[in-house]
CSV table of C-alpha atoms and ligand atoms in Angstrom, one decimal:
chain,number,residue,atom,x,y,z
A,173,UNK,CA,114.9,132.9,83.6
A,174,UNK,CA,116.4,129.7,85.0
A,175,UNK,CA,114.1,126.7,85.1
A,176,UNK,CA,112.9,125.2,88.4
A,177,UNK,CA,115.0,122.1,88.1
A,178,UNK,CA,118.2,124.1,87.8
A,179,UNK,CA,117.1,126.5,90.6
A,180,UNK,CA,116.8,123.4,92.8
A,181,UNK,CA,120.0,121.8,91.7
A,182,UNK,CA,122.3,124.7,91.2
A,183,UNK,CA,121.0,127.2,93.8
A,184,UNK,CA,120.0,124.4,96.2
A,185,UNK,CA,116.6,126.2,96.8
A,186,UNK,CA,114.2,124.2,98.9
A,187,UNK,CA,111.1,126.3,98.5
A,188,UNK,CA,109.8,124.4,95.5
A,189,UNK,CA,110.0,120.7,94.6
A,190,UNK,CA,110.4,120.2,90.8
A,191,UNK,CA,109.0,117.0,89.4
A,192,UNK,CA,109.7,114.8,86.4
A,193,UNK,CA,110.0,111.1,85.8
A,194,UNK,CA,112.6,108.8,84.3
A,195,UNK,CA,110.9,107.0,81.4
A,196,UNK,CA,108.1,109.6,81.4
A,197,UNK,CA,108.1,109.4,77.6
A,198,UNK,CA,107.1,106.0,76.4
A,199,UNK,CA,105.7,102.6,77.1
A,200,UNK,CA,102.8,103.4,79.5
A,201,UNK,CA,101.3,106.2,77.4
A,202,UNK,CA,98.6,105.3,74.9
A,203,UNK,CA,99.7,108.1,72.6
A,204,UNK,CA,103.2,106.7,72.6
A,205,UNK,CA,101.9,103.1,71.9
A,206,UNK,CA,99.9,104.5,69.0
A,207,UNK,CA,103.1,105.9,67.4
A,208,UNK,CA,105.1,102.8,68.3
A,209,UNK,CA,102.6,100.5,66.5
A,210,UNK,CA,103.3,102.3,63.3
A,211,UNK,CA,107.1,102.3,63.9
A,212,UNK,CA,108.2,98.7,64.4
A,213,UNK,CA,111.9,99.5,64.2
A,214,UNK,CA,112.8,101.2,67.5
A,215,UNK,CA,116.2,102.5,66.3
A,216,UNK,CA,114.6,104.1,63.3
A,217,UNK,CA,112.0,105.7,65.6
A,218,UNK,CA,114.9,107.1,67.7
A,219,UNK,CA,116.3,108.6,64.5
A,220,UNK,CA,113.1,110.5,63.4
A,221,UNK,CA,113.4,114.1,64.5
A,222,UNK,CA,109.7,114.9,64.2
A,223,UNK,CA,108.7,111.9,66.2
A,224,UNK,CA,111.5,112.4,68.8
A,225,UNK,CA,110.1,115.9,69.4
A,226,UNK,CA,106.5,114.7,69.5
A,227,UNK,CA,107.2,111.8,71.9
A,228,UNK,CA,109.4,114.0,74.1
A,229,UNK,CA,106.6,116.5,74.5
A,230,UNK,CA,103.7,114.0,75.0
A,231,UNK,CA,104.1,113.7,78.8
A,232,UNK,CA,104.3,117.5,79.1
A,233,UNK,CA,101.0,117.9,77.2
A,234,UNK,CA,99.3,115.6,79.7
A,235,UNK,CA,100.9,116.4,83.0
A,236,UNK,CA,102.2,119.4,85.0
A,237,UNK,CA,105.9,118.5,84.9
A,238,UNK,CA,109.0,120.6,85.3
A,239,UNK,CA,111.2,118.9,82.7
A,240,UNK,CA,111.2,117.0,79.5
A,241,UNK,CA,113.6,114.1,78.9
A,242,UNK,CA,114.6,113.7,75.3
A,243,UNK,CA,113.1,110.6,73.7
A,244,UNK,CA,116.1,108.4,72.8
A,245,UNK,CA,117.9,105.4,74.2
A,246,UNK,CA,121.3,104.8,75.9
A,247,UNK,CA,122.0,102.1,73.2
A,248,UNK,CA,122.2,104.8,70.5
A,249,UNK,CA,125.9,105.0,71.4
A,250,UNK,CA,126.7,101.3,70.6
A,251,UNK,CA,124.5,101.7,67.5
A,252,UNK,CA,126.5,104.7,66.4
A,253,UNK,CA,129.8,102.9,67.0
A,254,UNK,CA,128.7,100.4,64.4
A,255,UNK,CA,127.4,97.6,66.7
A,256,UNK,CA,124.1,96.1,65.6
A,257,UNK,CA,121.3,96.9,68.1
A,258,UNK,CA,117.8,95.5,67.9
A,259,UNK,CA,114.9,95.7,70.3
A,260,UNK,CA,113.0,92.4,70.4
A,261,UNK,CA,109.5,92.2,71.8
A,262,UNK,CA,109.5,90.4,75.1
A,263,UNK,CA,113.3,90.0,75.1
A,264,UNK,CA,114.6,93.6,75.2
A,265,UNK,CA,117.7,94.8,73.4
A,266,UNK,CA,119.9,92.4,71.5
A,267,UNK,CA,123.3,93.5,70.3
A,268,UNK,CA,125.5,92.1,67.6
A,269,UNK,CA,129.1,90.8,67.9
A,270,UNK,CA,131.7,93.4,68.7
A,271,UNK,CA,134.4,94.2,66.1
A,272,UNK,CA,136.9,95.9,68.4
A,273,UNK,CA,139.0,97.5,65.6
A,274,UNK,CA,136.0,99.0,63.9
A,275,UNK,CA,134.7,100.3,67.1
A,276,UNK,CA,138.0,101.8,68.3
A,277,UNK,CA,138.6,103.3,64.9
A,278,UNK,CA,135.1,104.8,64.5
A,279,UNK,CA,135.7,108.4,63.4
A,280,UNK,CA,134.0,110.9,65.8
A,281,UNK,CA,132.7,112.8,62.8
A,282,UNK,CA,131.0,109.6,61.5
A,283,UNK,CA,129.7,108.8,65.0
A,284,UNK,CA,128.1,112.3,65.2
A,285,UNK,CA,126.7,112.0,61.7
A,286,UNK,CA,124.7,108.9,62.6
A,287,UNK,CA,123.2,110.7,65.6
A,288,UNK,CA,122.4,114.0,63.8
A,289,UNK,CA,118.6,113.2,63.8
A,290,UNK,CA,118.7,113.1,67.6
A,291,UNK,CA,120.2,116.6,67.8
A,292,UNK,CA,117.7,117.8,65.3
A,293,UNK,CA,114.9,116.3,67.4
A,294,UNK,CA,116.3,118.2,70.5
A,295,UNK,CA,116.3,121.5,68.5
A,296,UNK,CA,112.7,121.0,67.6
A,297,UNK,CA,111.7,120.4,71.3
A,298,UNK,CA,113.8,123.3,72.6
A,299,UNK,CA,111.4,126.0,71.4
A,300,UNK,CA,108.3,124.4,72.8
A,301,UNK,CA,109.3,124.0,76.4
A,302,UNK,CA,107.9,127.2,77.9
A,303,UNK,CA,110.8,127.6,80.3
A,304,UNK,CA,111.0,124.0,81.5
A,305,UNK,CA,114.2,122.0,81.6
A,306,UNK,CA,115.3,119.7,78.8
A,307,UNK,CA,117.1,116.7,80.2
A,308,UNK,CA,119.7,115.1,77.8
A,309,UNK,CA,121.2,111.8,78.8
A,310,UNK,CA,123.7,109.0,78.2
A,311,UNK,CA,124.4,105.6,79.7
A,312,UNK,CA,127.4,105.5,82.0
A,313,UNK,CA,130.5,103.9,80.7
A,314,UNK,CA,130.0,100.7,82.7
A,315,UNK,CA,126.4,100.1,81.7
A,316,UNK,CA,127.3,100.7,78.1
A,317,UNK,CA,130.3,98.5,78.2
A,318,UNK,CA,128.2,95.8,79.8
A,319,UNK,CA,125.5,95.9,77.1
A,320,UNK,CA,128.2,96.0,74.4
A,321,UNK,CA,130.0,92.9,75.7
A,322,UNK,CA,127.0,91.0,77.1
A,323,UNK,CA,125.0,91.7,74.0
A,324,UNK,CA,121.7,91.3,75.9
A,325,UNK,CA,120.3,92.5,79.2
A,326,UNK,CA,122.3,91.2,82.1
A,327,UNK,CA,118.9,90.3,83.6
A,328,UNK,CA,118.9,87.2,81.3
A,329,UNK,CA,122.6,86.3,81.6
A,330,UNK,CA,125.5,87.8,83.4
A,331,UNK,CA,128.9,86.7,84.6
A,332,UNK,CA,131.3,89.4,85.9
A,333,UNK,CA,134.4,87.3,85.6
A,334,UNK,CA,133.7,86.6,82.0
A,335,UNK,CA,133.3,90.3,81.3
A,336,UNK,CA,136.4,91.2,83.4
A,337,UNK,CA,138.7,88.7,81.8
A,338,UNK,CA,139.9,90.5,78.7
A,339,UNK,CA,141.5,93.6,80.3
A,340,UNK,CA,143.1,94.7,77.0
A,341,UNK,CA,139.7,94.8,75.3
A,342,UNK,CA,138.0,96.4,78.2
A,343,UNK,CA,140.5,99.3,78.6
A,344,UNK,CA,140.3,100.1,74.9
A,345,UNK,CA,136.6,99.9,74.8
A,346,UNK,CA,136.0,101.9,78.0
A,347,UNK,CA,138.2,104.7,76.8
A,348,UNK,CA,136.3,104.9,73.5
A,349,UNK,CA,133.0,104.8,75.2
A,350,UNK,CA,134.0,107.6,77.6
A,351,UNK,CA,135.0,109.8,74.6
A,352,UNK,CA,131.8,109.1,72.7
A,353,UNK,CA,129.6,109.8,75.7
A,354,UNK,CA,131.3,113.2,76.1
A,355,UNK,CA,130.9,113.9,72.4
A,356,UNK,CA,127.2,112.9,72.4
A,357,UNK,CA,126.5,115.0,75.5
A,358,UNK,CA,128.3,118.0,73.9
A,359,UNK,CA,126.1,117.7,70.9
A,360,UNK,CA,122.9,117.4,73.0
A,361,UNK,CA,123.9,120.5,74.9
A,362,UNK,CA,124.6,122.4,71.7
A,363,UNK,CA,121.2,121.4,70.4
A,364,UNK,CA,119.4,122.7,73.6
A,365,UNK,CA,119.6,120.2,76.4
A,366,UNK,CA,120.3,122.2,79.6
A,367,UNK,CA,120.8,119.4,82.1
A,368,UNK,CA,122.3,115.9,81.7
A,369,UNK,CA,121.5,112.6,83.4
A,370,UNK,CA,124.0,109.7,83.4
A,371,UNK,CA,122.2,106.3,83.8
A,372,UNK,CA,124.3,103.6,85.3
A,373,UNK,CA,121.5,101.1,85.5
A,374,UNK,CA,123.7,98.1,86.2
A,375,UNK,CA,126.2,99.6,88.6
A,376,UNK,CA,124.7,97.3,91.2
A,377,UNK,CA,126.1,94.3,89.5
A,378,UNK,CA,129.7,95.3,90.1
A,379,UNK,CA,131.5,93.7,93.0
A,380,UNK,CA,132.2,96.4,95.6
A,381,UNK,CA,135.9,96.3,95.1
A,382,UNK,CA,135.4,97.0,91.3
A,383,UNK,CA,133.2,100.0,91.8
A,384,UNK,CA,136.1,102.5,91.6
A,385,UNK,CA,137.5,100.9,88.4
A,386,UNK,CA,134.3,100.5,86.4
A,387,UNK,CA,131.9,103.0,87.9
A,388,UNK,CA,133.5,105.9,89.9
A,389,UNK,CA,136.6,106.7,87.8
A,390,UNK,CA,135.0,106.4,84.3
A,391,UNK,CA,131.9,108.3,85.4
A,392,UNK,CA,134.1,111.0,87.0
A,393,UNK,CA,135.7,111.7,83.7
A,394,UNK,CA,132.3,112.2,82.0
A,395,UNK,CA,131.0,114.3,84.9
A,396,UNK,CA,134.1,116.6,84.9
A,397,UNK,CA,133.6,117.1,81.2
A,398,UNK,CA,129.9,118.0,81.6
A,399,UNK,CA,130.8,120.4,84.5
A,400,UNK,CA,133.3,122.1,82.3
A,401,UNK,CA,130.4,123.1,80.0
A,402,UNK,CA,128.7,124.7,83.0
A,403,UNK,CA,125.8,122.3,82.7
A,404,UNK,CA,124.5,120.5,85.8
A,405,UNK,CA,124.8,116.7,85.8
A,406,UNK,CA,122.6,114.2,87.6
A,407,UNK,CA,124.0,110.7,88.2
A,408,UNK,CA,122.1,107.5,88.8
A,409,UNK,CA,124.3,104.6,89.9
A,410,UNK,CA,121.4,102.3,90.5
A,411,UNK,CA,121.7,99.5,93.0
A,412,UNK,CA,125.0,100.3,94.7
A,413,UNK,CA,123.5,100.6,98.2
A,414,UNK,CA,125.7,102.1,100.9
A,415,UNK,CA,128.3,102.9,98.2
A,416,UNK,CA,126.2,105.9,97.1
A,417,UNK,CA,128.2,107.8,99.7
A,418,UNK,CA,131.6,106.9,98.2
A,419,UNK,CA,130.2,107.5,94.8
A,420,UNK,CA,129.2,111.1,95.7
A,421,UNK,CA,132.4,111.9,97.5
A,422,UNK,CA,134.5,110.7,94.5
A,423,UNK,CA,132.4,111.7,91.5
A,424,UNK,CA,130.7,114.8,93.0
A,425,UNK,CA,127.7,115.0,90.7
A,426,UNK,CA,125.5,118.2,90.9
A,427,UNK,CA,122.6,115.9,91.9
A,428,UNK,CA,122.3,112.3,92.9
A,429,UNK,CA,119.4,110.1,91.8
A,430,UNK,CA,118.6,107.4,94.4
A,431,UNK,CA,116.9,104.1,93.7
A,432,UNK,CA,114.1,102.6,95.8
A,433,UNK,CA,116.5,100.5,97.9
A,434,UNK,CA,118.2,103.5,99.4
A,435,UNK,CA,117.0,104.7,102.8
A,436,UNK,CA,116.1,108.4,102.2
A,437,UNK,CA,116.8,109.5,105.7
A,438,UNK,CA,120.1,107.8,105.9
A,439,UNK,CA,121.4,109.3,102.6
A,440,UNK,CA,120.2,112.8,103.5
A,441,UNK,CA,122.3,112.7,106.6
A,442,UNK,CA,125.3,111.3,104.8
A,443,UNK,CA,125.4,113.7,101.9
A,444,UNK,CA,126.2,117.2,103.2
A,445,UNK,CA,123.7,119.0,101.0
A,446,UNK,CA,124.2,117.4,97.5
A,447,UNK,CA,120.8,117.7,95.9
A,448,UNK,CA,118.9,114.4,95.8
A,449,UNK,CA,116.4,113.1,93.2
A,450,UNK,CA,114.0,110.3,93.2
A,451,UNK,CA,113.6,107.2,95.4
A,452,UNK,CA,109.9,106.2,95.3
A,453,UNK,CA,109.5,102.6,94.2
A,454,UNK,CA,107.8,102.6,90.7
A,455,UNK,CA,106.1,99.3,91.7
A,456,UNK,CA,104.0,101.2,94.2
A,457,UNK,CA,102.3,103.1,91.4
A,458,UNK,CA,100.9,99.8,90.2
A,459,UNK,CA,98.9,99.5,93.4
A,460,UNK,CA,95.2,100.5,93.2
A,461,UNK,CA,95.4,101.6,96.8
A,462,UNK,CA,95.7,105.4,96.5
A,463,UNK,CA,96.3,105.8,100.2
A,464,UNK,CA,99.4,103.7,100.0
A,465,UNK,CA,100.7,105.7,97.1
A,466,UNK,CA,100.0,108.9,99.0
A,467,UNK,CA,101.6,107.6,102.2
A,468,UNK,CA,104.8,106.5,100.4
A,469,UNK,CA,105.1,109.7,98.4
A,470,UNK,CA,104.6,111.9,101.5
A,471,UNK,CA,107.3,110.0,103.3
A,472,UNK,CA,109.8,111.2,100.7
A,473,UNK,CA,108.4,114.8,100.7
A,474,UNK,CA,108.6,114.9,104.5
A,475,UNK,CA,112.1,113.6,104.8
A,476,UNK,CA,113.4,116.1,102.1
A,477,UNK,CA,111.2,119.0,103.3
A,478,UNK,CA,114.1,121.4,103.9
A,479,UNK,CA,116.6,119.8,101.5
A,480,UNK,CA,117.1,120.4,97.8
A,481,UNK,CA,115.0,117.6,96.4
A,482,UNK,CA,113.8,116.8,92.9
A,483,UNK,CA,110.8,114.5,92.9
A,484,UNK,CA,111.2,111.4,90.6
A,485,UNK,CA,111.0,107.6,91.0
A,486,UNK,CA,113.6,105.1,92.1
A,487,UNK,CA,113.7,103.8,88.5
A,488,UNK,CA,111.7,104.4,85.4
A,489,UNK,CA,107.9,104.5,85.1
A,490,UNK,CA,106.8,100.9,84.5
A,491,UNK,CA,104.9,100.0,81.3
A,492,UNK,CA,101.9,98.8,83.4
A,493,UNK,CA,101.5,102.2,85.1
A,494,UNK,CA,98.2,104.0,84.5
A,495,UNK,CA,98.6,107.6,83.3
A,496,UNK,CA,95.9,108.5,85.9
A,497,UNK,CA,98.3,107.4,88.7
A,498,UNK,CA,101.0,109.7,87.4
A,499,UNK,CA,98.5,112.5,87.5
A,500,UNK,CA,97.5,111.6,91.0
A,501,UNK,CA,101.1,111.5,92.2
A,502,UNK,CA,101.9,114.9,90.7
A,503,UNK,CA,98.9,116.4,92.5
A,504,UNK,CA,100.2,115.0,95.8
A,505,UNK,CA,103.6,116.6,95.2
A,506,UNK,CA,102.1,119.9,94.1
A,507,UNK,CA,99.8,120.2,97.0
A,508,UNK,CA,102.5,119.6,99.6
A,509,UNK,CA,103.9,123.1,99.8
B,168,LIG,O1,113.0,108.5,79.9
B,168,LIG,C1,112.4,108.7,78.9
B,168,LIG,O2,111.2,108.8,78.8
B,168,LIG,C2,113.3,109.0,77.6
B,168,LIG,C3,113.5,107.9,76.8
B,168,LIG,C4,114.4,106.7,77.3
B,168,LIG,C5,114.3,105.4,76.8
B,168,LIG,N1,115.3,104.6,77.2
B,168,LIG,C6,113.2,105.0,75.8
B,168,LIG,C7,112.9,103.6,75.6
B,168,LIG,C8,115.5,106.7,78.2
B,168,LIG,C9,116.0,107.7,79.2
B,168,LIG,C10,116.0,105.3,78.2
B,168,LIG,C11,117.2,104.9,78.9
B,168,LIG,C12,117.6,103.5,78.9
B,168,LIG,N2,117.5,102.6,77.9
B,168,LIG,C13,118.2,102.9,80.0
B,168,LIG,C14,118.5,103.5,81.4
B,168,LIG,C15,117.4,103.7,82.3
B,168,LIG,C16,116.8,102.4,82.9
B,168,LIG,O3,115.7,102.2,82.6
B,168,LIG,O4,117.6,101.8,83.6
B,168,LIG,C17,118.4,101.5,79.7
B,168,LIG,C18,119.0,100.5,80.6
B,168,LIG,C19,118.0,101.4,78.3
B,168,LIG,C20,118.1,100.2,77.5
B,168,LIG,C21,116.8,99.7,77.0
B,168,LIG,N3,116.0,100.4,76.1
B,168,LIG,C22,116.0,98.5,77.4
B,168,LIG,C23,116.5,97.5,78.4
B,168,LIG,C24,114.8,98.5,76.7
B,168,LIG,C25,113.8,97.4,76.6
B,168,LIG,C26,112.9,97.4,77.8
B,168,LIG,C27,112.3,98.7,78.2
B,168,LIG,O5,112.9,99.2,79.2
B,168,LIG,O6,111.4,99.1,77.6
B,168,LIG,C28,114.8,99.7,75.9
B,168,LIG,C29,113.7,100.1,75.0
B,168,LIG,C30,113.1,101.4,75.2
B,168,LIG,N4,113.8,102.6,75.5
B,168,LIG,C31,111.7,101.7,75.2
B,168,LIG,C32,111.6,103.1,75.4
B,168,LIG,C33,110.3,103.9,75.3
B,168,LIG,C34,110.6,100.7,74.9
B,168,LIG,C35,110.5,100.5,73.5
B,168,LIG,C36,109.3,99.7,73.1
B,168,LIG,O7,108.3,100.3,72.9
B,168,LIG,O8,109.4,98.5,73.1
């Protein structure tokens, strides 16, 4: 039988609201922190099939969720293209210098070989899902290009003109990244992922006139590839505001994940029935005021009452979130219908 997430997205059924969370596996869960303490090297942890499976399933053991998202990271692609990737405490990801020729010439077989433990991890999860969805994912071409060239989070340091200067480099790199995303997604699907989310976490940094070049067109290629595999794809072009509408009419994802700055009523009216996911500001979950959490959650549930809607947040679960709050939130969603 088809899982509830796919029933909502593919059949556009509105009788049930599936629920899962971006970043549901990780940082805010004590059982994750326990494993993390013993595994200082984050990349190594992302290459341990047993621990990938265990961490992926941790939130499902605790909560009544409709989907698991595979424990991995979008930066596993630059890593597998031979760029150095480190996660520094309090700083975030730090990447090494780019050697364009090495990256462009990375053999797809070698690329896949480095990521084999990820696919093995997915295979281990697949049989323990009891009919729930397994979300595979990748970063969108722009967000990956940005990390690869910026070598650190653009939160700390970002200059679009600097990135945009070397067109020759960018075109070559973007093409390679697109190909590797498609390959990585194929392998996740082969291993058992049955829905794919594409994270464009930094789409909002692009000047509006550059959105087609860097966001819509490269993402469209990836989305068309995933659709050809008959697997639904959710896109999350975070921070693009009113351009969500152009994004959807150009890229045509099976489901669109909205961030907390998007007005839910406005987008519902604009989208002509494309299933919508998410929206609720993850910061609201840090509030001790349960009534405020309830009010904000019910706002989304009411607006999307007769619309294909997947409950999720407007970005990932924050590390400071109490697991009890996630439990409370799920109850509100479950009791609504
Ligand atoms: O969603 C899940 O639970 C699955 C696992 C997952 C991780 N990263 C694990 C992780 C997913 C889907 C991601 C995606 C990801 N990674 C994105 C896109 C989503 C988003 O949040 O915008 C981005 C931009 C990254 C890059 C990245 N990885 C950053 C900036 C950081 C450091 C800060 C942070 O967010 O924690 C990471 C590290 C990371 N990825 C951790 C986890 C659990 C924390 C590692 C730790 O314990 O220090």
